[in-house]
mmCIF file of C-alpha atoms in Angstrom:
data_model
loop_
_atom_site.group_PDB
_atom_site.id
_atom_site.type_symbol
_atom_site.label_atom_id
_atom_site.label_comp_id
_atom_site.label_asym_id
_atom_site.label_seq_id
_atom_site.Cartn_x
_atom_site.Cartn_y
_atom_site.Cartn_z
ATOM 1 C CA UNK A 177 70.283 94.232 60.300
ATOM 2 C CA UNK A 178 72.419 97.337 60.769
ATOM 3 C CA UNK A 179 71.951 100.113 63.275
ATOM 4 C CA UNK A 180 72.922 103.541 61.916
ATOM 5 C CA UNK A 181 73.950 106.691 63.773
ATOM 6 C CA UNK A 182 73.224 109.780 61.668
ATOM 7 C CA UNK A 183 74.775 113.173 62.367
ATOM 8 C CA UNK A 184 75.270 116.444 60.501
ATOM 9 C CA UNK A 185 76.478 119.998 60.883
ATOM 10 C CA UNK A 186 78.867 119.527 63.781
ATOM 11 C CA UNK A 187 80.802 122.606 62.580
ATOM 12 C CA UNK A 188 83.934 121.472 64.445
ATOM 13 C CA UNK A 189 82.132 120.994 67.760
ATOM 14 C CA UNK A 190 82.828 117.758 69.658
ATOM 15 C CA UNK A 191 80.453 116.321 72.261
ATOM 16 C CA UNK A 192 81.420 113.074 74.019
ATOM 17 C CA UNK A 193 77.736 112.146 73.971
ATOM 18 C CA UNK A 194 78.050 111.457 70.239
ATOM 19 C CA UNK A 195 79.911 108.283 71.198
ATOM 20 C CA UNK A 196 77.513 107.471 74.025
ATOM 21 C CA UNK A 197 74.467 107.673 71.756
ATOM 22 C CA UNK A 198 76.202 105.934 68.863
ATOM 23 C CA UNK A 199 77.475 103.052 71.027
ATOM 24 C CA UNK A 200 74.740 100.636 69.828
ATOM 25 C CA UNK A 201 75.301 101.624 66.178
ATOM 26 C CA UNK A 202 77.126 99.549 63.578
ATOM 27 C CA UNK A 203 77.962 102.546 61.370
ATOM 28 C CA UNK A 204 78.078 106.334 61.658
ATOM 29 C CA UNK A 205 77.037 108.548 58.746
ATOM 30 C CA UNK A 206 77.841 112.273 58.659
ATOM 31 C CA UNK A 207 75.898 114.490 56.233
ATOM 32 C CA UNK A 208 78.527 117.227 56.011
ATOM 33 C CA UNK A 209 79.785 120.424 57.614
ATOM 34 C CA UNK A 210 82.014 118.343 59.852
ATOM 35 C CA UNK A 211 84.144 121.391 60.501
ATOM 36 C CA UNK A 212 87.397 119.876 61.751
ATOM 37 C CA UNK A 213 89.696 116.928 61.248
ATOM 38 C CA UNK A 214 89.438 116.212 64.990
ATOM 39 C CA UNK A 215 85.694 115.535 64.762
ATOM 40 C CA UNK A 216 86.140 113.426 61.619
ATOM 41 C CA UNK A 217 88.975 111.365 63.103
ATOM 42 C CA UNK A 218 87.130 110.682 66.372
ATOM 43 C CA UNK A 219 84.035 109.442 64.535
ATOM 44 C CA UNK A 220 86.116 107.342 62.105
ATOM 45 C CA UNK A 221 88.029 105.761 64.996
ATOM 46 C CA UNK A 222 84.819 104.846 66.829
ATOM 47 C CA UNK A 223 82.775 103.002 64.183
ATOM 48 C CA UNK A 224 82.805 102.313 60.445
ATOM 49 C CA UNK A 225 82.161 105.740 58.952
ATOM 50 C CA UNK A 226 80.546 107.112 55.797
ATOM 51 C CA UNK A 227 80.265 110.784 55.072
ATOM 52 C CA UNK A 228 80.372 113.731 52.713
ATOM 53 C CA UNK A 229 81.949 117.136 52.948
ATOM 54 C CA UNK A 230 79.815 120.221 53.424
ATOM 55 C CA UNK A 231 80.064 123.810 52.301
ATOM 56 C CA UNK A 232 82.124 124.915 55.351
ATOM 57 C CA UNK A 233 84.576 122.011 55.221
ATOM 58 C CA UNK A 234 88.143 122.819 54.241
ATOM 59 C CA UNK A 235 90.403 121.118 51.734
ATOM 60 C CA UNK A 236 91.700 118.675 54.361
ATOM 61 C CA UNK A 237 88.234 117.123 54.699
ATOM 62 C CA UNK A 238 87.366 117.550 51.001
ATOM 63 C CA UNK A 239 90.422 115.461 50.086
ATOM 64 C CA UNK A 240 89.118 112.596 52.239
ATOM 65 C CA UNK A 241 85.364 112.686 51.639
ATOM 66 C CA UNK A 242 83.242 113.022 48.486
ATOM 67 C CA UNK A 243 80.603 115.647 47.745
ATOM 68 C CA UNK A 244 78.033 112.870 47.267
ATOM 69 C CA UNK A 245 78.264 109.324 48.561
ATOM 70 C CA UNK A 246 76.131 106.499 47.185
ATOM 71 C CA UNK A 247 76.253 103.035 48.706
ATOM 72 C CA UNK A 248 74.152 100.012 49.628
ATOM 73 C CA UNK A 249 73.475 98.852 53.186
ATOM 74 C CA UNK A 250 71.298 95.860 53.996
ATOM 75 C CA UNK A 251 69.724 95.946 50.544
ATOM 76 C CA UNK A 252 68.900 99.668 50.662
ATOM 77 C CA UNK A 253 70.289 102.137 48.125
ATOM 78 C CA UNK A 254 71.514 105.182 50.071
ATOM 79 C CA UNK A 255 72.482 108.613 48.742
ATOM 80 C CA UNK A 256 74.239 111.082 51.042
ATOM 81 C CA UNK A 257 74.848 114.771 50.184
ATOM 82 C CA UNK A 258 75.209 117.868 52.345
ATOM 83 C CA UNK A 259 72.934 120.286 50.467
ATOM 84 C CA UNK A 260 69.816 118.532 49.212
ATOM 85 C CA UNK A 261 66.578 120.217 50.210
ATOM 86 C CA UNK A 262 63.514 118.173 51.116
ATOM 87 C CA UNK A 263 60.464 116.600 49.435
ATOM 88 C CA UNK A 264 58.800 119.077 47.136
ATOM 89 C CA UNK A 265 61.781 121.455 47.357
ATOM 90 C CA UNK A 266 64.824 119.493 46.212
ATOM 91 C CA UNK A 267 68.003 121.475 45.644
ATOM 92 C CA UNK A 268 68.782 121.888 41.910
ATOM 93 C CA UNK A 269 72.203 120.276 42.451
ATOM 94 C CA UNK A 270 70.602 116.890 43.240
ATOM 95 C CA UNK A 271 67.075 117.047 41.819
ATOM 96 C CA UNK A 272 67.775 115.351 38.464
ATOM 97 C CA UNK A 273 69.647 112.510 40.193
ATOM 98 C CA UNK A 274 66.754 111.951 42.591
ATOM 99 C CA UNK A 275 64.289 111.770 39.700
ATOM 100 C CA UNK A 276 66.391 109.601 37.371
ATOM 101 C CA UNK A 277 68.292 107.379 39.834
ATOM 102 C CA UNK A 278 66.058 107.440 42.891
ATOM 103 C CA UNK A 279 67.634 105.901 46.005
ATOM 104 C CA UNK A 280 65.634 104.239 48.773
ATOM 105 C CA UNK A 281 66.965 106.815 51.239
ATOM 106 C CA UNK A 282 68.283 110.308 50.588
ATOM 107 C CA UNK A 283 70.168 111.886 53.507
ATOM 108 C CA UNK A 284 71.255 115.497 53.660
ATOM 109 C CA UNK A 285 72.089 118.177 56.203
ATOM 110 C CA UNK A 286 72.770 121.906 55.776
ATOM 111 C CA UNK A 287 69.427 123.374 56.893
ATOM 112 C CA UNK A 288 69.968 122.578 60.611
ATOM 113 C CA UNK A 289 66.303 121.490 60.580
ATOM 114 C CA UNK A 290 65.532 117.956 61.705
ATOM 115 C CA UNK A 291 63.289 116.372 59.108
ATOM 116 C CA UNK A 292 62.271 112.787 58.367
ATOM 117 C CA UNK A 293 59.756 112.657 55.567
ATOM 118 C CA UNK A 294 58.645 110.186 52.946
ATOM 119 C CA UNK A 295 58.523 111.490 49.380
ATOM 120 C CA UNK A 296 55.499 109.743 47.866
ATOM 121 C CA UNK A 297 56.233 111.190 44.416
ATOM 122 C CA UNK A 298 59.635 109.486 44.310
ATOM 123 C CA UNK A 299 58.794 106.554 46.607
ATOM 124 C CA UNK A 300 61.820 107.491 48.718
ATOM 125 C CA UNK A 301 62.595 108.165 52.379
ATOM 126 C CA UNK A 302 64.329 111.457 53.212
ATOM 127 C CA UNK A 303 66.247 112.182 56.436
ATOM 128 C CA UNK A 304 67.988 115.283 57.726
ATOM 129 C CA UNK A 305 69.323 114.796 61.271
ATOM 130 C CA UNK A 306 69.357 118.521 62.023
ATOM 131 C CA UNK A 307 72.532 119.956 63.522
ATOM 132 C CA UNK A 308 74.682 118.413 66.252
ATOM 133 C CA UNK A 309 77.044 121.374 66.595
ATOM 134 C CA UNK A 310 76.581 124.690 68.344
ATOM 135 C CA UNK A 311 76.969 127.002 65.348
ATOM 136 C CA UNK A 312 73.775 128.097 63.602
ATOM 137 C CA UNK A 313 70.186 129.123 64.130
ATOM 138 C CA UNK A 314 68.888 125.861 65.579
ATOM 139 C CA UNK A 315 67.676 125.872 69.183
ATOM 140 C CA UNK A 316 68.125 122.147 69.860
ATOM 141 C CA UNK A 317 71.060 119.993 68.749
ATOM 142 C CA UNK A 318 69.935 116.626 67.336
ATOM 143 C CA UNK A 319 71.100 113.199 66.145
ATOM 144 C CA UNK A 320 69.192 110.272 64.649
ATOM 145 C CA UNK A 321 69.515 106.524 65.134
ATOM 146 C CA UNK A 322 67.668 103.980 63.007
ATOM 147 C CA UNK A 323 67.851 100.432 61.705
ATOM 148 C CA UNK A 324 68.000 98.994 58.193
ATOM 149 C CA UNK A 325 66.956 95.388 57.681
ATOM 150 C CA UNK A 326 66.514 93.895 54.208
ATOM 151 C CA UNK A 327 65.896 97.329 52.726
ATOM 152 C CA UNK A 328 63.389 98.384 55.396
ATOM 153 C CA UNK A 329 64.005 101.381 57.680
ATOM 154 C CA UNK A 330 62.737 101.062 61.253
ATOM 155 C CA UNK A 331 63.280 101.912 64.925
ATOM 156 C CA UNK A 332 64.008 105.574 64.227
ATOM 157 C CA UNK A 333 65.012 107.594 67.285
ATOM 158 C CA UNK A 334 65.557 111.331 67.505
ATOM 159 C CA UNK A 335 68.078 112.303 70.163
ATOM 160 C CA UNK A 336 68.085 115.830 71.538
ATOM 161 C CA UNK A 337 71.407 117.030 72.928
ATOM 162 C CA UNK A 338 70.154 119.592 75.406
ATOM 163 C CA UNK A 339 72.763 121.124 77.687
#
């Protein structure tokens, strides 16, 4: 079993509580718009890290992280991309991949809207952890923690980072 800390859209903002809430996690995944090398380096130094660059990330981050990241954890096929949409409204940049090479879990960010929803058409879980940074339209900053065990997702927690 692996415990995952999921974050997105930090936009260069660092909050020490990221480490507090991700303490019980085995890995940290960032769904893009990291915003600064400082944020990336702190997360990478804390736990094994997987991520993608987002539309606001500069060349320094784009040289280190892919646009899409596909990997397997605990028997689950995971696909990570910054701009992805949500069930019923997939972004054109990823839609054909989701329909032809459907992962067990598709994670994206970008919208700043926390969303965890099962796509029954594709038989796939979708997660967007919302935004953990201070830039954007969101009213509440959020993170997600969850577990993966033998391909099954469980113990999902939404963490609100209210001031």
